[in-house]
Amino acid sequence: MPSLPGLDLLIKTCRHHGLPLELSPPLPTAPKAGELLLAQPLDPMLAALYQRTADASLGPFSVFRLDAEPHGFIQENEYFKRDGEEPFRSTHLFAKETGFSYYFGTVPELADSTGLQPIVYIAYYPAEVYGIPIASNLDRFFALYSRYLERMAVDPEYLETGTPEITFPWEMAQQVAEDSPLVALMRAGRFTHLLNDYHGARKWVTNVLSTLM
């Protein structure tokens, strides 16, 4: 199983700032890396996560329980894949922003030579349904999110109202651009089919790549 230092950092960050943190005991039936779920291979790092916890709250987002329970991994993915539309057709949803219709998913078809899959951030609202790339693998996403929480925790608006002025991932384009494998996929247009031609998603890609110019 891959080690997950980014996850360990995220847990430490949540503890340090008193943010929501809950990890439940792993399920005895937790799948192994590469096993097929919904006809697509499970990401090795996602498998490692589920070997450590059945579900989790990590700051402002929640990891789906990997079973057939209501609102678990299987039910959520089956629901969103029912119409065969992107970005859901090509992704495994594994988490969401708690209380909102923003999701996180792996992209099995874009796995690298070791099987690791990039991570996309997915919006699901009537006027905006799209996925944007945010990390080349799951643990890099955890590390990125930890860096966001460090900024969020000292944001004056968050300290006053509990609602941060800085938002994820939009304020993290420069940090995302440090992820060279992800940038290579973005430059090659490998995520174009997930953007759904949404102007905000196209602008995100442009913003990330422009930080390297």
PDB file of C-alpha atoms in Angstrom:
ATOM      1  CA  MET A   1       0.000   0.000   0.000  1.00  0.00           C
ATOM      2  CA  PRO A   2       1.298   3.502  -0.797  1.00  0.00           C
ATOM      3  CA  SER A   3       2.182   5.696   2.158  1.00  0.00           C
ATOM      4  CA  LEU A   4       0.088   8.848   2.481  1.00  0.00           C
ATOM      5  CA  PRO A   5       2.231  11.637   3.972  1.00  0.00           C
ATOM      6  CA  GLY A   6      -0.121  14.250   2.532  1.00  0.00           C
ATOM      7  CA  LEU A   7      -3.009  12.683   4.445  1.00  0.00           C
ATOM      8  CA  ASP A   8      -0.937  12.664   7.643  1.00  0.00           C
ATOM      9  CA  LEU A   9      -0.183  16.357   7.097  1.00  0.00           C
ATOM     10  CA  LEU A  10      -3.868  17.123   6.529  1.00  0.00           C
ATOM     11  CA  ILE A  11      -4.819  15.314   9.744  1.00  0.00           C
ATOM     12  CA  LYS A  12      -2.160  17.264  11.647  1.00  0.00           C
ATOM     13  CA  THR A  13      -3.408  20.547  10.167  1.00  0.00           C
ATOM     14  CA  CYS A  14      -7.017  19.814  11.138  1.00  0.00           C
ATOM     15  CA  ARG A  15      -5.949  19.002  14.683  1.00  0.00           C
ATOM     16  CA  HIS A  16      -3.788  22.106  14.964  1.00  0.00           C
ATOM     17  CA  HIS A  17      -6.571  24.452  13.899  1.00  0.00           C
ATOM     18  CA  GLY A  18      -9.427  22.639  15.624  1.00  0.00           C
ATOM     19  CA  LEU A  19     -11.144  21.781  12.331  1.00  0.00           C
ATOM     20  CA  PRO A  20     -13.536  18.837  11.912  1.00  0.00           C
ATOM     21  CA  LEU A  21     -11.620  15.567  12.052  1.00  0.00           C
ATOM     22  CA  GLU A  22     -13.109  12.103  12.258  1.00  0.00           C
ATOM     23  CA  LEU A  23     -11.786   8.824  10.905  1.00  0.00           C
ATOM     24  CA  SER A  24     -13.780   5.637  11.424  1.00  0.00           C
ATOM     25  CA  PRO A  25     -12.286   2.126  11.633  1.00  0.00           C
ATOM     26  CA  PRO A  26     -11.682   0.549   8.200  1.00  0.00           C
ATOM     27  CA  LEU A  27     -14.115  -1.999   6.837  1.00  0.00           C
ATOM     28  CA  PRO A  28     -12.967  -5.655   6.792  1.00  0.00           C
ATOM     29  CA  THR A  29     -14.039  -5.729   3.156  1.00  0.00           C
ATOM     30  CA  ALA A  30     -11.991  -2.662   2.135  1.00  0.00           C
ATOM     31  CA  PRO A  31     -10.905  -3.223  -1.499  1.00  0.00           C
ATOM     32  CA  LYS A  32      -7.333  -3.497  -2.692  1.00  0.00           C
ATOM     33  CA  ALA A  33      -5.620  -1.300  -5.277  1.00  0.00           C
ATOM     34  CA  GLY A  34      -6.660  -2.087  -8.829  1.00  0.00           C
ATOM     35  CA  GLU A  35      -9.879  -3.874  -7.916  1.00  0.00           C
ATOM     36  CA  LEU A  36     -12.736  -2.943 -10.200  1.00  0.00           C
ATOM     37  CA  LEU A  37     -15.432  -0.747  -8.771  1.00  0.00           C
ATOM     38  CA  LEU A  38     -18.297   0.192 -11.065  1.00  0.00           C
ATOM     39  CA  ALA A  39     -16.263  -1.294 -13.949  1.00  0.00           C
ATOM     40  CA  GLN A  40     -13.260   0.992 -13.298  1.00  0.00           C
ATOM     41  CA  PRO A  41     -10.028   0.256 -11.390  1.00  0.00           C
ATOM     42  CA  LEU A  42      -9.732   1.675  -7.895  1.00  0.00           C
ATOM     43  CA  ASP A  43      -6.876   4.132  -7.435  1.00  0.00           C
ATOM     44  CA  PRO A  44      -4.032   2.653  -5.288  1.00  0.00           C
ATOM     45  CA  MET A  45      -3.927   5.667  -2.971  1.00  0.00           C
ATOM     46  CA  LEU A  46      -7.699   5.651  -2.580  1.00  0.00           C
ATOM     47  CA  ALA A  47      -7.447   1.967  -1.693  1.00  0.00           C
ATOM     48  CA  ALA A  48      -4.759   2.855   0.878  1.00  0.00           C
ATOM     49  CA  LEU A  49      -7.081   5.498   2.340  1.00  0.00           C
ATOM     50  CA  TYR A  50      -9.881   2.971   2.722  1.00  0.00           C
ATOM     51  CA  GLN A  51      -7.473   0.548   4.367  1.00  0.00           C
ATOM     52  CA  ARG A  52      -7.054   3.216   7.075  1.00  0.00           C
ATOM     53  CA  THR A  53     -10.623   4.480   7.425  1.00  0.00           C
ATOM     54  CA  ALA A  54     -14.099   3.524   6.227  1.00  0.00           C
ATOM     55  CA  ASP A  55     -15.081   7.185   5.935  1.00  0.00           C
ATOM     56  CA  ALA A  56     -13.799  10.491   7.255  1.00  0.00           C
ATOM     57  CA  SER A  57     -14.373  14.164   7.944  1.00  0.00           C
ATOM     58  CA  LEU A  58     -11.248  16.179   7.147  1.00  0.00           C
ATOM     59  CA  GLY A  59     -11.894  19.859   7.677  1.00  0.00           C
ATOM     60  CA  PRO A  60     -14.632  21.091   5.327  1.00  0.00           C
ATOM     61  CA  PHE A  61     -14.913  17.888   3.278  1.00  0.00           C
ATOM     62  CA  SER A  62     -16.196  14.369   3.874  1.00  0.00           C
ATOM     63  CA  VAL A  63     -14.936  11.078   2.433  1.00  0.00           C
ATOM     64  CA  PHE A  64     -17.674   8.702   1.286  1.00  0.00           C
ATOM     65  CA  ARG A  65     -18.012   5.384   3.068  1.00  0.00           C
ATOM     66  CA  LEU A  66     -17.007   2.655   0.632  1.00  0.00           C
ATOM     67  CA  ASP A  67     -20.054   0.415   0.838  1.00  0.00           C
ATOM     68  CA  ALA A  68     -23.616   0.298  -0.422  1.00  0.00           C
ATOM     69  CA  GLU A  69     -25.038   2.395   2.422  1.00  0.00           C
ATOM     70  CA  PRO A  70     -27.146   5.483   1.567  1.00  0.00           C
ATOM     71  CA  HIS A  71     -24.911   8.321   0.359  1.00  0.00           C
ATOM     72  CA  GLY A  72     -21.902   6.014   0.372  1.00  0.00           C
ATOM     73  CA  PHE A  73     -19.342   5.573  -2.394  1.00  0.00           C
ATOM     74  CA  ILE A  74     -21.385   3.062  -4.419  1.00  0.00           C
ATOM     75  CA  GLN A  75     -24.716   4.871  -4.216  1.00  0.00           C
ATOM     76  CA  GLU A  76     -23.276   8.312  -4.947  1.00  0.00           C
ATOM     77  CA  ASN A  77     -21.348   7.092  -7.987  1.00  0.00           C
ATOM     78  CA  GLU A  78     -24.228   5.044  -9.352  1.00  0.00           C
ATOM     79  CA  TYR A  79     -26.538   8.055  -8.987  1.00  0.00           C
ATOM     80  CA  PHE A  80     -24.264  10.443 -10.855  1.00  0.00           C
ATOM     81  CA  LYS A  81     -23.264   7.932 -13.521  1.00  0.00           C
ATOM     82  CA  ARG A  82     -26.860   6.993 -14.352  1.00  0.00           C
ATOM     83  CA  ASP A  83     -27.074   9.327 -17.361  1.00  0.00           C
ATOM     84  CA  GLY A  84     -23.552   8.673 -18.621  1.00  0.00           C
ATOM     85  CA  GLU A  85     -22.641  12.363 -18.585  1.00  0.00           C
ATOM     86  CA  GLU A  86     -19.286  13.963 -17.895  1.00  0.00           C
ATOM     87  CA  PRO A  87     -17.505  14.553 -15.646  1.00  0.00           C
ATOM     88  CA  PHE A  88     -19.218  11.747 -13.729  1.00  0.00           C
ATOM     89  CA  ARG A  89     -18.871   9.060 -16.394  1.00  0.00           C
ATOM     90  CA  SER A  90     -15.073   9.235 -16.220  1.00  0.00           C
ATOM     91  CA  THR A  91     -14.603   9.628 -12.476  1.00  0.00           C
ATOM     92  CA  HIS A  92     -14.814   7.836  -9.154  1.00  0.00           C
ATOM     93  CA  LEU A  93     -16.347  10.290  -6.678  1.00  0.00           C
ATOM     94  CA  PHE A  94     -14.812   9.724  -3.249  1.00  0.00           C
ATOM     95  CA  ALA A  95     -15.612  12.881  -1.273  1.00  0.00           C
ATOM     96  CA  LYS A  96     -17.559  16.138  -1.237  1.00  0.00           C
ATOM     97  CA  GLU A  97     -17.479  19.523   0.442  1.00  0.00           C
ATOM     98  CA  THR A  98     -19.702  18.997   3.451  1.00  0.00           C
ATOM     99  CA  GLY A  99     -23.124  20.540   2.866  1.00  0.00           C
ATOM    100  CA  PHE A 100     -22.443  21.600  -0.736  1.00  0.00           C
ATOM    101  CA  SER A 101     -22.684  20.092  -4.223  1.00  0.00           C
ATOM    102  CA  TYR A 102     -18.942  20.139  -4.828  1.00  0.00           C
ATOM    103  CA  TYR A 103     -17.237  16.783  -5.202  1.00  0.00           C
ATOM    104  CA  PHE A 104     -13.780  15.255  -5.517  1.00  0.00           C
ATOM    105  CA  GLY A 105     -13.057  12.383  -7.873  1.00  0.00           C
ATOM    106  CA  THR A 106     -10.263  10.281  -9.314  1.00  0.00           C
ATOM    107  CA  VAL A 107      -9.976   9.780 -13.090  1.00  0.00           C
ATOM    108  CA  PRO A 108      -9.208   6.094 -13.828  1.00  0.00           C
ATOM    109  CA  GLU A 109      -8.640   6.603 -17.559  1.00  0.00           C
ATOM    110  CA  LEU A 110      -5.783   9.040 -16.839  1.00  0.00           C
ATOM    111  CA  ALA A 111      -3.855   6.763 -14.472  1.00  0.00           C
ATOM    112  CA  ASP A 112      -0.065   6.945 -14.732  1.00  0.00           C
ATOM    113  CA  SER A 113       2.269   3.983 -15.224  1.00  0.00           C
ATOM    114  CA  THR A 114       1.959   3.050 -11.537  1.00  0.00           C
ATOM    115  CA  GLY A 115      -1.838   3.216 -11.581  1.00  0.00           C
ATOM    116  CA  LEU A 116      -2.121   6.514  -9.690  1.00  0.00           C
ATOM    117  CA  GLN A 117      -5.022   8.649 -10.874  1.00  0.00           C
ATOM    118  CA  PRO A 118      -5.321  12.455 -11.005  1.00  0.00           C
ATOM    119  CA  ILE A 119      -7.880  14.279  -8.891  1.00  0.00           C
ATOM    120  CA  VAL A 120     -10.591  16.611 -10.174  1.00  0.00           C
ATOM    121  CA  TYR A 121     -12.861  19.047  -8.377  1.00  0.00           C
ATOM    122  CA  ILE A 122     -16.449  18.739  -9.606  1.00  0.00           C
ATOM    123  CA  ALA A 123     -19.264  21.277  -9.376  1.00  0.00           C
ATOM    124  CA  TYR A 124     -22.828  20.043  -9.695  1.00  0.00           C
ATOM    125  CA  TYR A 125     -25.361  22.846  -9.911  1.00  0.00           C
ATOM    126  CA  PRO A 126     -28.006  23.547 -12.592  1.00  0.00           C
ATOM    127  CA  ALA A 127     -25.960  26.333 -14.151  1.00  0.00           C
ATOM    128  CA  GLU A 128     -22.564  24.712 -13.722  1.00  0.00           C
ATOM    129  CA  VAL A 129     -21.579  21.079 -14.109  1.00  0.00           C
ATOM    130  CA  TYR A 130     -17.879  20.588 -14.727  1.00  0.00           C
ATOM    131  CA  GLY A 131     -14.680  19.041 -13.429  1.00  0.00           C
ATOM    132  CA  ILE A 132     -11.330  20.792 -13.105  1.00  0.00           C
ATOM    133  CA  PRO A 133      -7.913  19.209 -12.429  1.00  0.00           C
ATOM    134  CA  ILE A 134      -6.376  19.947  -9.025  1.00  0.00           C
ATOM    135  CA  ALA A 135      -3.760  17.246  -8.305  1.00  0.00           C
ATOM    136  CA  SER A 136      -1.830  14.483 -10.066  1.00  0.00           C
ATOM    137  CA  ASN A 137      -2.668  11.983  -7.326  1.00  0.00           C
ATOM    138  CA  LEU A 138      -4.693  11.648  -4.154  1.00  0.00           C
ATOM    139  CA  ASP A 139      -1.902  12.321  -1.664  1.00  0.00           C
ATOM    140  CA  ARG A 140      -0.839  15.475  -3.506  1.00  0.00           C
ATOM    141  CA  PHE A 141      -4.456  16.591  -3.187  1.00  0.00           C
ATOM    142  CA  PHE A 142      -4.339  16.000   0.577  1.00  0.00           C
ATOM    143  CA  ALA A 143      -1.132  18.054   0.827  1.00  0.00           C
ATOM    144  CA  LEU A 144      -2.660  20.812  -1.336  1.00  0.00           C
ATOM    145  CA  TYR A 145      -5.793  20.910   0.791  1.00  0.00           C
ATOM    146  CA  SER A 146      -3.686  21.124   3.926  1.00  0.00           C
ATOM    147  CA  ARG A 147      -1.944  24.201   2.489  1.00  0.00           C
ATOM    148  CA  TYR A 148      -5.355  25.710   1.747  1.00  0.00           C
ATOM    149  CA  LEU A 149      -6.547  25.090   5.312  1.00  0.00           C
ATOM    150  CA  GLU A 150      -3.449  26.808   6.691  1.00  0.00           C
ATOM    151  CA  ARG A 151      -4.465  29.908   4.725  1.00  0.00           C
ATOM    152  CA  MET A 152      -8.155  29.556   5.526  1.00  0.00           C
ATOM    153  CA  ALA A 153      -7.553  29.284   9.264  1.00  0.00           C
ATOM    154  CA  VAL A 154      -6.007  32.778   9.404  1.00  0.00           C
ATOM    155  CA  ASP A 155      -8.378  34.389   6.901  1.00  0.00           C
ATOM    156  CA  PRO A 156      -9.976  37.429   8.666  1.00  0.00           C
ATOM    157  CA  GLU A 157     -13.394  36.715   7.166  1.00  0.00           C
ATOM    158  CA  TYR A 158     -13.252  33.114   8.381  1.00  0.00           C
ATOM    159  CA  LEU A 159     -12.166  34.191  11.857  1.00  0.00           C
ATOM    160  CA  GLU A 160     -15.046  36.669  12.074  1.00  0.00           C
ATOM    161  CA  THR A 161     -17.890  34.782  10.399  1.00  0.00           C
ATOM    162  CA  GLY A 162     -16.768  31.164   9.955  1.00  0.00           C
ATOM    163  CA  THR A 163     -17.049  31.570   6.187  1.00  0.00           C
ATOM    164  CA  PRO A 164     -13.691  32.084   4.445  1.00  0.00           C
ATOM    165  CA  GLU A 165     -13.170  34.707   1.791  1.00  0.00           C
ATOM    166  CA  ILE A 166     -10.592  32.487   0.108  1.00  0.00           C
ATOM    167  CA  THR A 167     -12.131  29.467  -1.582  1.00  0.00           C
ATOM    168  CA  PHE A 168     -10.812  26.111  -2.694  1.00  0.00           C
ATOM    169  CA  PRO A 169      -9.447  25.495  -5.250  1.00  0.00           C
ATOM    170  CA  TRP A 170      -9.761  28.931  -6.843  1.00  0.00           C
ATOM    171  CA  GLU A 171      -7.204  30.645  -4.600  1.00  0.00           C
ATOM    172  CA  MET A 172      -4.667  27.829  -5.045  1.00  0.00           C
ATOM    173  CA  ALA A 173      -3.778  28.072  -8.750  1.00  0.00           C
ATOM    174  CA  GLN A 174      -0.120  28.849  -8.060  1.00  0.00           C
ATOM    175  CA  GLN A 175       0.227  25.868  -5.739  1.00  0.00           C
ATOM    176  CA  VAL A 176      -1.512  23.566  -8.229  1.00  0.00           C
ATOM    177  CA  ALA A 177       0.948  24.734 -10.900  1.00  0.00           C
ATOM    178  CA  GLU A 178       3.784  23.257  -8.797  1.00  0.00           C
ATOM    179  CA  ASP A 179       2.403  19.774  -9.611  1.00  0.00           C
ATOM    180  CA  SER A 180       4.451  19.010 -12.748  1.00  0.00           C
ATOM    181  CA  PRO A 181       2.741  15.718 -13.720  1.00  0.00           C
ATOM    182  CA  LEU A 182      -0.658  17.402 -13.508  1.00  0.00           C
ATOM    183  CA  VAL A 183       0.516  20.390 -15.550  1.00  0.00           C
ATOM    184  CA  ALA A 184       1.770  18.042 -18.269  1.00  0.00           C
ATOM    185  CA  LEU A 185      -1.682  16.447 -18.507  1.00  0.00           C
ATOM    186  CA  MET A 186      -3.332  19.873 -18.586  1.00  0.00           C
ATOM    187  CA  ARG A 187      -1.065  21.106 -21.374  1.00  0.00           C
ATOM    188  CA  ALA A 188      -1.862  17.962 -23.342  1.00  0.00           C
ATOM    189  CA  GLY A 189      -5.583  18.709 -23.037  1.00  0.00           C
ATOM    190  CA  ARG A 190      -6.327  15.470 -21.202  1.00  0.00           C
ATOM    191  CA  PHE A 191      -9.001  17.074 -19.027  1.00  0.00           C
ATOM    192  CA  THR A 192     -10.836  18.949 -21.777  1.00  0.00           C
ATOM    193  CA  HIS A 193     -13.764  16.514 -21.853  1.00  0.00           C
ATOM    194  CA  LEU A 194     -14.380  17.075 -18.133  1.00  0.00           C
ATOM    195  CA  LEU A 195     -14.566  20.881 -18.368  1.00  0.00           C
ATOM    196  CA  ASN A 196     -17.899  20.723 -20.236  1.00  0.00           C
ATOM    197  CA  ASP A 197     -16.870  23.941 -21.994  1.00  0.00           C
ATOM    198  CA  TYR A 198     -17.799  25.864 -18.844  1.00  0.00           C
ATOM    199  CA  HIS A 199     -16.125  29.284 -18.894  1.00  0.00           C
ATOM    200  CA  GLY A 200     -15.056  29.109 -15.248  1.00  0.00           C
ATOM    201  CA  ALA A 201     -13.411  25.729 -15.822  1.00  0.00           C
ATOM    202  CA  ARG A 202     -11.567  26.961 -18.914  1.00  0.00           C
ATOM    203  CA  LYS A 203     -10.426  30.027 -16.966  1.00  0.00           C
ATOM    204  CA  TRP A 204      -9.108  27.776 -14.191  1.00  0.00           C
ATOM    205  CA  VAL A 205      -6.876  25.877 -16.609  1.00  0.00           C
ATOM    206  CA  THR A 206      -5.652  29.144 -18.103  1.00  0.00           C
ATOM    207  CA  ASN A 207      -4.917  30.582 -14.657  1.00  0.00           C
ATOM    208  CA  VAL A 208      -2.928  27.538 -13.559  1.00  0.00           C
ATOM    209  CA  LEU A 209      -0.844  27.417 -16.744  1.00  0.00           C
ATOM    210  CA  SER A 210      -0.324  31.179 -16.799  1.00  0.00           C
ATOM    211  CA  THR A 211       1.485  31.081 -13.453  1.00  0.00           C
ATOM    212  CA  LEU A 212       4.282  29.185 -15.230  1.00  0.00           C
ATOM    213  CA  MET A 213       4.862  31.809 -17.924  1.00  0.00           C
TER     214      MET A 213
END
